[in-house]
Amino acid sequence: MESVSLLAFTHGVEIPILSSQPSSVDATIQALADVGYIADRSLATAIHLSLRLGKPLFLEGEPGVGKTEVAKALGSLLDRQLVRLQCYEGLDVGHAVYEWNYSRQLLHIRSLEAAGTQAQSSELFSEEFLQKRPLLQAIAPEDGKPAVLLIDELDRADEEFEAYLLEVLSDFQITIPEIGTIEAEAPPAVILTSNRTREIHDALKRRCIYHWIDFPDFEKEVRIVLDRVPDAPEALAREVVGFVQALRSEDLFKRPGVAETLDWINALMALDQETLSDQILQDTLGLLLKYQDDIEKIDSEAAQRLLSRTRAQSA
């Protein structure tokens, strides 16, 4: 991919505007649709600005609304490698950034000793023995091409790790004590996601373009279903989406996301169902609800009530 111009980044890093990047918000909407992601204008605007300004994009929203899919779509759209860092409690530098290949270092030491020489510290702690983890892979990719870096579910990580990200997101660089500072030649496009199980610190949010992804409206979710499951009859898709959206209005511990909608209609297709019935609702409710307390709330009577509401609205 060839650069057509350069855009200065906040901290002096020049961000290449590549020819594969959409030239406008409308072009971004179309390009995302071409790779299978249906985005509303506000999300497409945030994505477009993130690419043009070289700023990370911070996405919050309920689980299953399509936050992770944004990064996957960007990887396809830009023809870049997607590097994913899945966050969890206790995530540390060794798993997120880099660690040393101690077994190779030990073999190297033994081979030098067998030859009658002694290994130098600078030789052992060099890039030859460095194992890159997701953050370093995105900052210094092996092929030299810019990547798409997905930092997924940041709210699951500790605040200490969140603080560590400030250097990466501010200057696109990583400091390794034994080697020095490694700067990105071609900064990655960065997507951070959060399910908002805890608040992310303002210092990190200020470095990002923020966008909240909500559950889609009825017509948008039908479009998503028909796009992802093209063999599904439209009548079934509309009935399924109507029921799921009615289900989200209930007092549930976890409301089903678009991912659950897609799982459910795929299951219904696999069971050769063309419409919803009380029996099939009870048999497949576990595809929509992931907690037993929620399943117990949606008994046969509640399911029929929601299904009747769905059909009355579509009549």
Short mmCIF file of C-alpha atoms in Angstrom, two decimals:
data_model
loop_
_atom_site.label_atom_id
_atom_site.label_comp_id
_atom_site.label_asym_id
_atom_site.label_seq_id
_atom_site.Cartn_x
_atom_site.Cartn_y
_atom_site.Cartn_z
CA MET A 1 0.00 0.00 0.00
CA GLU A 2 1.34 3.42 -0.90
CA SER A 3 1.04 6.59 1.13
CA VAL A 4 -0.67 9.47 -0.61
CA SER A 5 0.00 12.11 2.08
CA LEU A 6 1.08 12.52 5.69
CA LEU A 7 -0.81 13.79 8.70
CA ALA A 8 1.09 14.96 11.79
CA PHE A 9 0.08 13.25 15.02
CA THR A 10 -0.23 14.99 18.37
CA HIS A 11 3.17 13.93 19.67
CA GLY A 12 5.11 14.49 16.49
CA VAL A 13 4.56 11.05 15.00
CA GLU A 14 3.61 11.30 11.33
CA ILE A 15 0.64 9.15 10.47
CA PRO A 16 0.54 7.91 6.86
CA ILE A 17 -2.82 8.28 5.15
CA LEU A 18 -2.90 5.18 2.97
CA SER A 19 -4.72 4.84 -0.29
CA SER A 20 -6.77 1.98 1.17
CA GLN A 21 -8.31 4.28 3.78
CA PRO A 22 -11.81 5.55 2.93
CA SER A 23 -11.78 9.20 1.90
CA SER A 24 -15.02 10.22 3.64
CA VAL A 25 -17.57 9.11 6.21
CA ASP A 26 -19.90 7.90 3.46
CA ALA A 27 -17.04 5.94 1.92
CA THR A 28 -16.29 4.44 5.35
CA ILE A 29 -19.91 3.30 5.74
CA GLN A 30 -19.77 1.63 2.32
CA ALA A 31 -16.33 0.10 2.86
CA LEU A 32 -17.46 -1.42 6.17
CA ALA A 33 -20.59 -2.79 4.52
CA ASP A 34 -18.43 -4.32 1.80
CA VAL A 35 -16.58 -6.37 4.44
CA GLY A 36 -19.79 -7.35 6.23
CA TYR A 37 -20.10 -4.74 8.99
CA ILE A 38 -23.20 -2.53 9.04
CA ALA A 39 -22.34 0.70 10.85
CA ASP A 40 -24.51 3.72 11.57
CA ARG A 41 -23.19 7.16 10.66
CA SER A 42 -21.99 8.11 14.14
CA LEU A 43 -19.84 4.97 14.46
CA ALA A 44 -18.53 5.35 10.91
CA THR A 45 -17.58 8.96 11.71
CA ALA A 46 -15.63 7.84 14.79
CA ILE A 47 -13.83 5.16 12.76
CA HIS A 48 -13.05 7.58 9.95
CA LEU A 49 -11.63 10.17 12.33
CA SER A 50 -9.61 7.55 14.18
CA LEU A 51 -7.91 6.57 10.92
CA ARG A 52 -7.42 10.13 9.68
CA LEU A 53 -6.12 11.55 12.96
CA GLY A 54 -4.14 8.50 14.03
CA LYS A 55 -5.94 8.33 17.38
CA PRO A 56 -7.03 5.12 19.12
CA LEU A 57 -10.75 4.36 19.03
CA PHE A 58 -12.31 3.48 22.39
CA LEU A 59 -15.57 1.52 22.10
CA GLU A 60 -17.88 0.83 25.02
CA GLY A 61 -21.17 -1.02 25.06
CA GLU A 62 -22.99 -4.13 26.22
CA PRO A 63 -21.39 -7.50 25.41
CA GLY A 64 -22.34 -8.78 21.98
CA VAL A 65 -23.14 -5.47 20.26
CA GLY A 66 -20.26 -5.72 17.77
CA LYS A 67 -17.30 -3.92 19.36
CA THR A 68 -14.76 -6.62 18.58
CA GLU A 69 -16.19 -6.99 15.07
CA VAL A 70 -15.20 -3.37 14.33
CA ALA A 71 -11.52 -4.32 14.64
CA LYS A 72 -12.00 -7.43 12.48
CA ALA A 73 -13.77 -5.35 9.84
CA LEU A 74 -10.97 -2.74 9.89
CA GLY A 75 -8.38 -5.46 9.38
CA SER A 76 -10.22 -6.64 6.27
CA LEU A 77 -10.98 -3.12 5.04
CA LEU A 78 -7.37 -1.94 5.32
CA ASP A 79 -5.83 -5.31 4.40
CA ARG A 80 -3.83 -5.31 7.63
CA GLN A 81 -2.93 -7.99 10.13
CA LEU A 82 -5.21 -8.00 13.18
CA VAL A 83 -3.26 -8.30 16.43
CA ARG A 84 -5.56 -9.06 19.37
CA LEU A 85 -4.78 -8.64 23.06
CA GLN A 86 -7.49 -10.23 25.18
CA CYS A 87 -7.44 -8.58 28.60
CA TYR A 88 -8.01 -10.38 31.89
CA GLU A 89 -7.33 -9.82 35.57
CA GLY A 90 -3.62 -10.19 36.32
CA LEU A 91 -2.50 -9.47 32.73
CA ASP A 92 1.17 -8.48 32.87
CA VAL A 93 3.97 -7.27 30.60
CA GLY A 94 5.18 -10.82 29.96
CA HIS A 95 1.89 -11.80 28.35
CA ALA A 96 0.96 -8.45 26.81
CA VAL A 97 4.23 -6.92 25.60
CA TYR A 98 7.30 -9.17 25.57
CA GLU A 99 9.35 -11.75 27.42
CA TRP A 100 12.75 -13.32 26.97
CA ASN A 101 13.18 -16.78 25.47
CA TYR A 102 15.06 -18.22 28.42
CA SER A 103 15.40 -21.72 26.95
CA ARG A 104 17.11 -20.34 23.82
CA GLN A 105 19.32 -18.12 25.95
CA LEU A 106 20.38 -21.13 28.03
CA LEU A 107 21.17 -23.19 24.93
CA HIS A 108 23.20 -20.29 23.56
CA ILE A 109 25.16 -20.01 26.80
CA ARG A 110 25.92 -23.75 26.78
CA SER A 111 27.01 -23.71 23.16
CA LEU A 112 29.41 -20.83 23.86
CA GLU A 113 30.76 -22.58 26.95
CA ALA A 114 31.37 -25.71 24.89
CA ALA A 115 33.36 -23.56 22.46
CA GLY A 116 35.35 -22.09 25.35
CA THR A 117 33.82 -18.60 25.29
CA GLN A 118 31.51 -16.70 27.57
CA ALA A 119 28.20 -15.06 26.65
CA GLN A 120 27.90 -11.29 27.07
CA SER A 121 24.80 -9.78 28.62
CA SER A 122 24.25 -7.50 25.60
CA GLU A 123 24.34 -10.56 23.37
CA LEU A 124 21.82 -12.54 25.42
CA PHE A 125 19.38 -9.67 25.82
CA SER A 126 19.06 -8.77 22.16
CA GLU A 127 16.18 -8.96 19.71
CA GLU A 128 17.30 -12.44 18.69
CA PHE A 129 16.02 -13.78 22.01
CA LEU A 130 13.02 -11.48 22.35
CA GLN A 131 9.56 -13.01 22.19
CA LYS A 132 7.05 -10.43 21.02
CA ARG A 133 3.61 -10.41 22.56
CA PRO A 134 0.59 -8.56 21.06
CA LEU A 135 1.53 -4.96 21.94
CA LEU A 136 5.08 -5.29 20.66
CA GLN A 137 3.90 -7.25 17.62
CA ALA A 138 1.67 -4.30 16.70
CA ILE A 139 4.31 -1.64 17.41
CA ALA A 140 7.13 -3.50 15.60
CA PRO A 141 5.53 -5.98 13.16
CA GLU A 142 7.84 -8.50 11.51
CA ASP A 143 6.77 -7.52 7.98
CA GLY A 144 7.03 -3.78 8.70
CA LYS A 145 3.42 -3.17 7.64
CA PRO A 146 1.06 -1.29 9.99
CA ALA A 147 -1.33 -3.54 11.88
CA VAL A 148 -4.73 -3.22 13.49
CA LEU A 149 -4.30 -3.59 17.26
CA LEU A 150 -7.34 -4.74 19.23
CA ILE A 151 -7.12 -4.35 23.01
CA ASP A 152 -10.24 -6.27 23.92
CA GLU A 153 -12.24 -5.92 27.16
CA LEU A 154 -9.79 -3.51 28.82
CA ASP A 155 -12.13 -3.25 31.82
CA ARG A 156 -11.13 -6.81 32.77
CA ALA A 157 -7.47 -5.83 33.21
CA ASP A 158 -6.00 -4.22 36.33
CA GLU A 159 -5.60 -0.47 36.62
CA GLU A 160 -1.81 -0.94 36.70
CA PHE A 161 -1.88 -2.39 33.20
CA GLU A 162 -4.20 0.38 32.06
CA ALA A 163 -1.60 2.89 33.27
CA TYR A 164 1.12 1.05 31.33
CA LEU A 165 -0.86 1.57 28.11
CA LEU A 166 -0.47 5.34 28.38
CA GLU A 167 3.06 5.26 26.91
CA VAL A 168 1.96 2.97 24.09
CA LEU A 169 -1.08 5.07 23.16
CA SER A 170 0.66 8.42 23.61
CA ASP A 171 3.78 7.88 21.51
CA PHE A 172 3.36 4.43 19.93
CA GLN A 173 6.52 3.23 21.60
CA ILE A 174 7.58 0.56 24.09
CA THR A 175 10.58 0.74 26.40
CA ILE A 176 12.53 -2.47 27.04
CA PRO A 177 15.20 -1.84 29.73
CA GLU A 178 17.79 -4.19 28.19
CA ILE A 179 17.38 -2.83 24.64
CA GLY A 180 15.92 0.67 24.86
CA THR A 181 12.87 2.30 23.34
CA ILE A 182 11.26 0.74 20.29
CA GLU A 183 9.19 3.21 18.28
CA ALA A 184 6.60 2.33 15.66
CA GLU A 185 7.71 3.12 12.13
CA ALA A 186 4.10 2.75 10.98
CA PRO A 187 1.73 3.19 13.95
CA PRO A 188 -1.09 0.65 14.13
CA ALA A 189 -4.77 1.47 14.01
CA VAL A 190 -5.85 0.89 17.62
CA ILE A 191 -9.25 -0.28 18.86
CA LEU A 192 -9.93 -0.58 22.58
CA THR A 193 -13.14 -2.14 23.88
CA SER A 194 -14.84 -2.19 27.27
CA ASN A 195 -18.02 -3.80 28.60
CA ARG A 196 -17.99 -1.17 31.36
CA THR A 197 -17.70 -3.58 34.27
CA ARG A 198 -15.53 -0.80 35.74
CA GLU A 199 -14.70 2.75 34.72
CA ILE A 200 -11.61 3.35 32.58
CA HIS A 201 -9.39 6.20 33.77
CA ASP A 202 -9.82 9.60 32.10
CA ALA A 203 -6.09 9.80 31.28
CA LEU A 204 -6.48 6.91 28.86
CA LYS A 205 -9.83 8.03 27.47
CA ARG A 206 -8.38 11.46 26.62
CA ARG A 207 -5.97 9.79 24.22
CA CYS A 208 -8.81 8.16 22.32
CA ILE A 209 -11.85 8.93 20.22
CA TYR A 210 -14.77 7.63 22.29
CA HIS A 211 -17.92 5.95 20.99
CA TRP A 212 -20.72 4.04 22.72
CA ILE A 213 -22.20 1.18 20.68
CA ASP A 214 -25.81 0.50 21.66
CA PHE A 215 -28.08 -2.35 20.67
CA PRO A 216 -29.23 -1.79 17.07
CA ASP A 217 -32.78 -0.78 16.25
CA PHE A 218 -35.13 -3.33 14.69
CA GLU A 219 -34.46 -2.64 11.00
CA LYS A 220 -30.69 -2.46 11.45
CA GLU A 221 -30.60 -5.76 13.33
CA VAL A 222 -32.71 -7.41 10.62
CA ARG A 223 -30.19 -6.14 8.05
CA ILE A 224 -27.33 -7.58 10.10
CA VAL A 225 -29.05 -10.96 10.39
CA LEU A 226 -29.86 -11.18 6.67
CA ASP A 227 -26.31 -10.09 5.79
CA ARG A 228 -24.66 -12.66 8.09
CA VAL A 229 -27.19 -15.46 7.51
CA PRO A 230 -28.25 -14.93 3.88
CA ASP A 231 -30.12 -18.25 3.72
CA ALA A 232 -32.50 -17.22 6.49
CA PRO A 233 -36.06 -16.39 5.34
CA GLU A 234 -36.80 -12.72 5.91
CA ALA A 235 -40.01 -13.53 7.79
CA LEU A 236 -38.10 -15.70 10.25
CA ALA A 237 -35.37 -13.06 10.60
CA ARG A 238 -37.92 -10.38 11.45
CA GLU A 239 -39.68 -12.65 13.94
CA VAL A 240 -36.39 -13.62 15.60
CA VAL A 241 -35.18 -10.02 15.86
CA GLY A 242 -38.55 -8.88 17.19
CA PHE A 243 -38.49 -11.52 19.91
CA VAL A 244 -34.88 -10.76 20.89
CA GLN A 245 -35.60 -7.05 21.11
CA ALA A 246 -38.67 -7.75 23.26
CA LEU A 247 -36.52 -10.00 25.43
CA ARG A 248 -34.06 -7.14 25.99
CA SER A 249 -36.83 -5.11 27.61
CA GLU A 250 -37.16 -7.71 30.38
CA ASP A 251 -35.41 -7.43 33.74
CA LEU A 252 -32.47 -9.73 32.93
CA PHE A 253 -29.00 -10.07 34.41
CA LYS A 254 -27.52 -10.13 30.89
CA ARG A 255 -29.47 -9.05 27.84
CA PRO A 256 -28.76 -10.97 24.62
CA GLY A 257 -26.57 -9.14 22.11
CA VAL A 258 -26.46 -9.30 18.33
CA ALA A 259 -24.02 -12.21 18.61
CA GLU A 260 -26.72 -14.20 20.42
CA THR A 261 -29.30 -13.23 17.79
CA LEU A 262 -27.03 -14.64 15.08
CA ASP A 263 -26.32 -17.81 17.08
CA TRP A 264 -30.04 -18.33 17.61
CA ILE A 265 -31.14 -17.92 14.01
CA ASN A 266 -28.32 -20.23 12.88
CA ALA A 267 -29.58 -22.81 15.37
CA LEU A 268 -33.16 -22.41 14.14
CA MET A 269 -31.99 -22.88 10.56
CA ALA A 270 -30.08 -26.02 11.60
CA LEU A 271 -33.31 -27.33 13.17
CA ASP A 272 -35.26 -26.59 9.96
CA GLN A 273 -37.54 -24.09 11.70
CA GLU A 274 -39.45 -21.55 9.64
CA THR A 275 -41.29 -19.90 12.52
CA LEU A 276 -41.13 -19.65 16.31
CA SER A 277 -43.19 -21.89 18.56
CA ASP A 278 -43.48 -22.32 22.32
CA GLN A 279 -41.60 -25.62 22.19
CA ILE A 280 -38.69 -24.34 20.09
CA LEU A 281 -38.41 -21.25 22.31
CA GLN A 282 -38.02 -23.39 25.41
CA ASP A 283 -35.64 -25.81 23.68
CA THR A 284 -33.28 -23.12 22.40
CA LEU A 285 -33.50 -20.37 25.03
CA GLY A 286 -29.98 -21.20 26.19
CA LEU A 287 -28.65 -19.71 22.97
CA LEU A 288 -30.00 -16.31 24.00
CA LEU A 289 -29.69 -16.36 27.80
CA LYS A 290 -26.51 -17.45 29.55
CA TYR A 291 -27.65 -17.38 33.19
CA GLN A 292 -30.04 -19.86 34.79
CA ASP A 293 -31.83 -17.11 36.72
CA ASP A 294 -32.63 -15.37 33.43
CA ILE A 295 -33.84 -18.61 31.83
CA GLU A 296 -36.15 -19.25 34.79
CA LYS A 297 -37.67 -15.79 34.39
CA ILE A 298 -38.55 -16.49 30.75
CA ASP A 299 -40.83 -19.47 31.33
CA SER A 300 -43.41 -20.70 28.82
CA GLU A 301 -45.93 -18.02 29.83
CA ALA A 302 -43.37 -15.18 29.57
CA ALA A 303 -42.10 -16.49 26.25
CA GLN A 304 -45.63 -16.59 24.82
CA ARG A 305 -46.29 -13.07 26.08
CA LEU A 306 -43.14 -11.78 24.35
CA LEU A 307 -43.90 -13.69 21.18
CA SER A 308 -47.47 -12.33 21.07
CA ARG A 309 -46.10 -8.80 21.50
CA THR A 310 -43.62 -9.42 18.69
CA ARG A 311 -46.30 -10.63 16.29
CA ALA A 312 -48.69 -7.80 17.20
CA GLN A 313 -46.01 -5.20 16.45
CA SER A 314 -45.19 -6.75 13.08
CA ALA A 315 -48.85 -7.19 12.05
#
